[in-house]
Amino acid sequence: MRKKLIAAAIILILLAAAVAVRMHLNAEPDQPEPEAQPLVITEPEPCLTGTVIVYGEGVRESVYNGRIEIENDGSDGNEIRIFVYAGEGGKK
């Protein structure tokens, strides 16, 4: 009985070793880390021209196309403040 138990333990150890060797041989080879590329962030120059269309009661009253300066777009919770330079090439 003891010999059978020892033989079974040896067979179990050999099977475990064979499985471990097979898993090691089938493992994917380590690939080198790709070289990091520097991150380049570009911010375009803001556009200084645009179009403003004024509507009154659903009817277009005027159109301006030219230089516009946005001092505050309202995203900070404060009042919107926009300057339109009509004397500098704007059309009405």
C-alpha atoms as a PDB file:
ATOM      1  CA  MET A   1       0.000   0.000   0.000  1.00  0.00           C
ATOM      2  CA  ARG A   2       2.794   2.395   0.895  1.00  0.00           C
ATOM      3  CA  LYS A   3       4.599   1.678  -2.387  1.00  0.00           C
ATOM      4  CA  LYS A   4       1.426   2.509  -4.341  1.00  0.00           C
ATOM      5  CA  LEU A   5       1.068   5.796  -2.472  1.00  0.00           C
ATOM      6  CA  ILE A   6       4.697   6.755  -3.165  1.00  0.00           C
ATOM      7  CA  ALA A   7       4.345   5.768  -6.842  1.00  0.00           C
ATOM      8  CA  ALA A   8       1.165   7.865  -7.156  1.00  0.00           C
ATOM      9  CA  ALA A   9       2.898  10.858  -5.534  1.00  0.00           C
ATOM     10  CA  ILE A  10       5.872  10.547  -7.906  1.00  0.00           C
ATOM     11  CA  ILE A  11       3.555  10.326 -10.928  1.00  0.00           C
ATOM     12  CA  LEU A  12       1.618  13.367  -9.695  1.00  0.00           C
ATOM     13  CA  ILE A  13       4.847  15.363  -9.230  1.00  0.00           C
ATOM     14  CA  LEU A  14       6.097  14.360 -12.699  1.00  0.00           C
ATOM     15  CA  LEU A  15       2.770  15.346 -14.281  1.00  0.00           C
ATOM     16  CA  ALA A  16       2.829  18.724 -12.517  1.00  0.00           C
ATOM     17  CA  ALA A  17       6.414  19.303 -13.669  1.00  0.00           C
ATOM     18  CA  ALA A  18       5.507  18.359 -17.254  1.00  0.00           C
ATOM     19  CA  VAL A  19       2.540  20.756 -17.233  1.00  0.00           C
ATOM     20  CA  ALA A  20       4.721  23.562 -15.822  1.00  0.00           C
ATOM     21  CA  VAL A  21       7.411  22.998 -18.486  1.00  0.00           C
ATOM     22  CA  ARG A  22       4.819  22.929 -21.253  1.00  0.00           C
ATOM     23  CA  MET A  23       3.200  26.166 -20.024  1.00  0.00           C
ATOM     24  CA  HIS A  24       6.604  27.822 -19.839  1.00  0.00           C
ATOM     25  CA  LEU A  25       7.499  26.763 -23.389  1.00  0.00           C
ATOM     26  CA  ASN A  26       4.146  27.935 -24.787  1.00  0.00           C
ATOM     27  CA  ALA A  27       4.291  31.328 -23.077  1.00  0.00           C
ATOM     28  CA  GLU A  28       4.558  34.349 -25.347  1.00  0.00           C
ATOM     29  CA  PRO A  29       8.056  35.773 -25.490  1.00  0.00           C
ATOM     30  CA  ASP A  30       8.604  39.038 -23.669  1.00  0.00           C
ATOM     31  CA  GLN A  31       8.375  41.940 -26.067  1.00  0.00           C
ATOM     32  CA  PRO A  32      10.435  45.048 -25.466  1.00  0.00           C
ATOM     33  CA  GLU A  33       8.595  48.134 -24.271  1.00  0.00           C
ATOM     34  CA  PRO A  34       7.849  50.507 -27.155  1.00  0.00           C
ATOM     35  CA  GLU A  35       9.864  53.693 -27.007  1.00  0.00           C
ATOM     36  CA  ALA A  36       7.826  56.570 -25.624  1.00  0.00           C
ATOM     37  CA  GLN A  37       7.202  59.416 -28.040  1.00  0.00           C
ATOM     38  CA  PRO A  38       7.077  62.980 -26.746  1.00  0.00           C
ATOM     39  CA  LEU A  39       3.593  64.430 -26.477  1.00  0.00           C
ATOM     40  CA  VAL A  40       3.213  67.524 -28.622  1.00  0.00           C
ATOM     41  CA  ILE A  41       0.295  69.837 -27.862  1.00  0.00           C
ATOM     42  CA  THR A  42      -0.364  72.682 -30.244  1.00  0.00           C
ATOM     43  CA  GLU A  43      -2.833  75.455 -29.626  1.00  0.00           C
ATOM     44  CA  PRO A  44      -3.934  77.373 -32.705  1.00  0.00           C
ATOM     45  CA  GLU A  45      -4.032  81.141 -32.650  1.00  0.00           C
ATOM     46  CA  PRO A  46      -7.545  82.338 -31.817  1.00  0.00           C
ATOM     47  CA  CYS A  47      -9.575  83.697 -34.702  1.00  0.00           C
ATOM     48  CA  LEU A  48     -10.332  87.413 -34.379  1.00  0.00           C
ATOM     49  CA  THR A  49     -13.059  87.583 -37.011  1.00  0.00           C
ATOM     50  CA  GLY A  50     -16.539  86.146 -37.193  1.00  0.00           C
ATOM     51  CA  THR A  51     -20.202  86.779 -37.795  1.00  0.00           C
ATOM     52  CA  VAL A  52     -22.870  88.222 -35.499  1.00  0.00           C
ATOM     53  CA  ILE A  53     -26.511  87.957 -36.561  1.00  0.00           C
ATOM     54  CA  VAL A  54     -29.127  89.956 -34.644  1.00  0.00           C
ATOM     55  CA  TYR A  55     -32.716  88.670 -34.627  1.00  0.00           C
ATOM     56  CA  GLY A  56     -35.733  90.571 -33.386  1.00  0.00           C
ATOM     57  CA  GLU A  57     -39.041  88.718 -33.020  1.00  0.00           C
ATOM     58  CA  GLY A  58     -37.849  85.933 -35.311  1.00  0.00           C
ATOM     59  CA  VAL A  59     -36.743  88.311 -38.072  1.00  0.00           C
ATOM     60  CA  ARG A  60     -33.123  88.934 -38.923  1.00  0.00           C
ATOM     61  CA  GLU A  61     -32.466  92.603 -38.287  1.00  0.00           C
ATOM     62  CA  SER A  62     -28.750  92.893 -38.992  1.00  0.00           C
ATOM     63  CA  VAL A  63     -25.651  90.902 -39.866  1.00  0.00           C
ATOM     64  CA  TYR A  64     -22.102  91.843 -38.931  1.00  0.00           C
ATOM     65  CA  ASN A  65     -19.049  90.114 -40.330  1.00  0.00           C
ATOM     66  CA  GLY A  66     -15.649  91.335 -39.166  1.00  0.00           C
ATOM     67  CA  ARG A  67     -13.444  91.735 -36.095  1.00  0.00           C
ATOM     68  CA  ILE A  68     -14.931  90.442 -32.836  1.00  0.00           C
ATOM     69  CA  GLU A  69     -13.327  90.345 -29.387  1.00  0.00           C
ATOM     70  CA  ILE A  70     -14.776  88.035 -26.745  1.00  0.00           C
ATOM     71  CA  GLU A  71     -13.728  89.283 -23.316  1.00  0.00           C
ATOM     72  CA  ASN A  72     -15.868  86.764 -21.427  1.00  0.00           C
ATOM     73  CA  ASP A  73     -17.839  83.891 -22.951  1.00  0.00           C
ATOM     74  CA  GLY A  74     -19.875  83.274 -19.797  1.00  0.00           C
ATOM     75  CA  SER A  75     -18.286  79.907 -19.007  1.00  0.00           C
ATOM     76  CA  ASP A  76     -17.042  81.269 -15.659  1.00  0.00           C
ATOM     77  CA  GLY A  77     -20.576  82.149 -14.549  1.00  0.00           C
ATOM     78  CA  ASN A  78     -20.139  85.864 -15.174  1.00  0.00           C
ATOM     79  CA  GLU A  79     -21.955  88.009 -17.714  1.00  0.00           C
ATOM     80  CA  ILE A  80     -21.057  87.512 -21.390  1.00  0.00           C
ATOM     81  CA  ARG A  81     -19.008  90.415 -22.744  1.00  0.00           C
ATOM     82  CA  ILE A  82     -18.335  90.731 -26.512  1.00  0.00           C
ATOM     83  CA  PHE A  83     -16.900  93.688 -28.431  1.00  0.00           C
ATOM     84  CA  VAL A  84     -17.815  94.175 -32.107  1.00  0.00           C
ATOM     85  CA  TYR A  85     -15.629  96.632 -34.016  1.00  0.00           C
ATOM     86  CA  ALA A  86     -18.040  97.843 -36.709  1.00  0.00           C
ATOM     87  CA  GLY A  87     -15.785 100.681 -37.876  1.00  0.00           C
ATOM     88  CA  GLU A  88     -13.012  98.238 -38.781  1.00  0.00           C
ATOM     89  CA  GLY A  89     -14.378  96.483 -41.844  1.00  0.00           C
ATOM     90  CA  GLY A  90     -17.687  95.257 -40.509  1.00  0.00           C
ATOM     91  CA  LYS A  91     -20.755  95.066 -42.758  1.00  0.00           C
ATOM     92  CA  LYS A  92     -24.266  95.881 -41.681  1.00  0.00           C
END
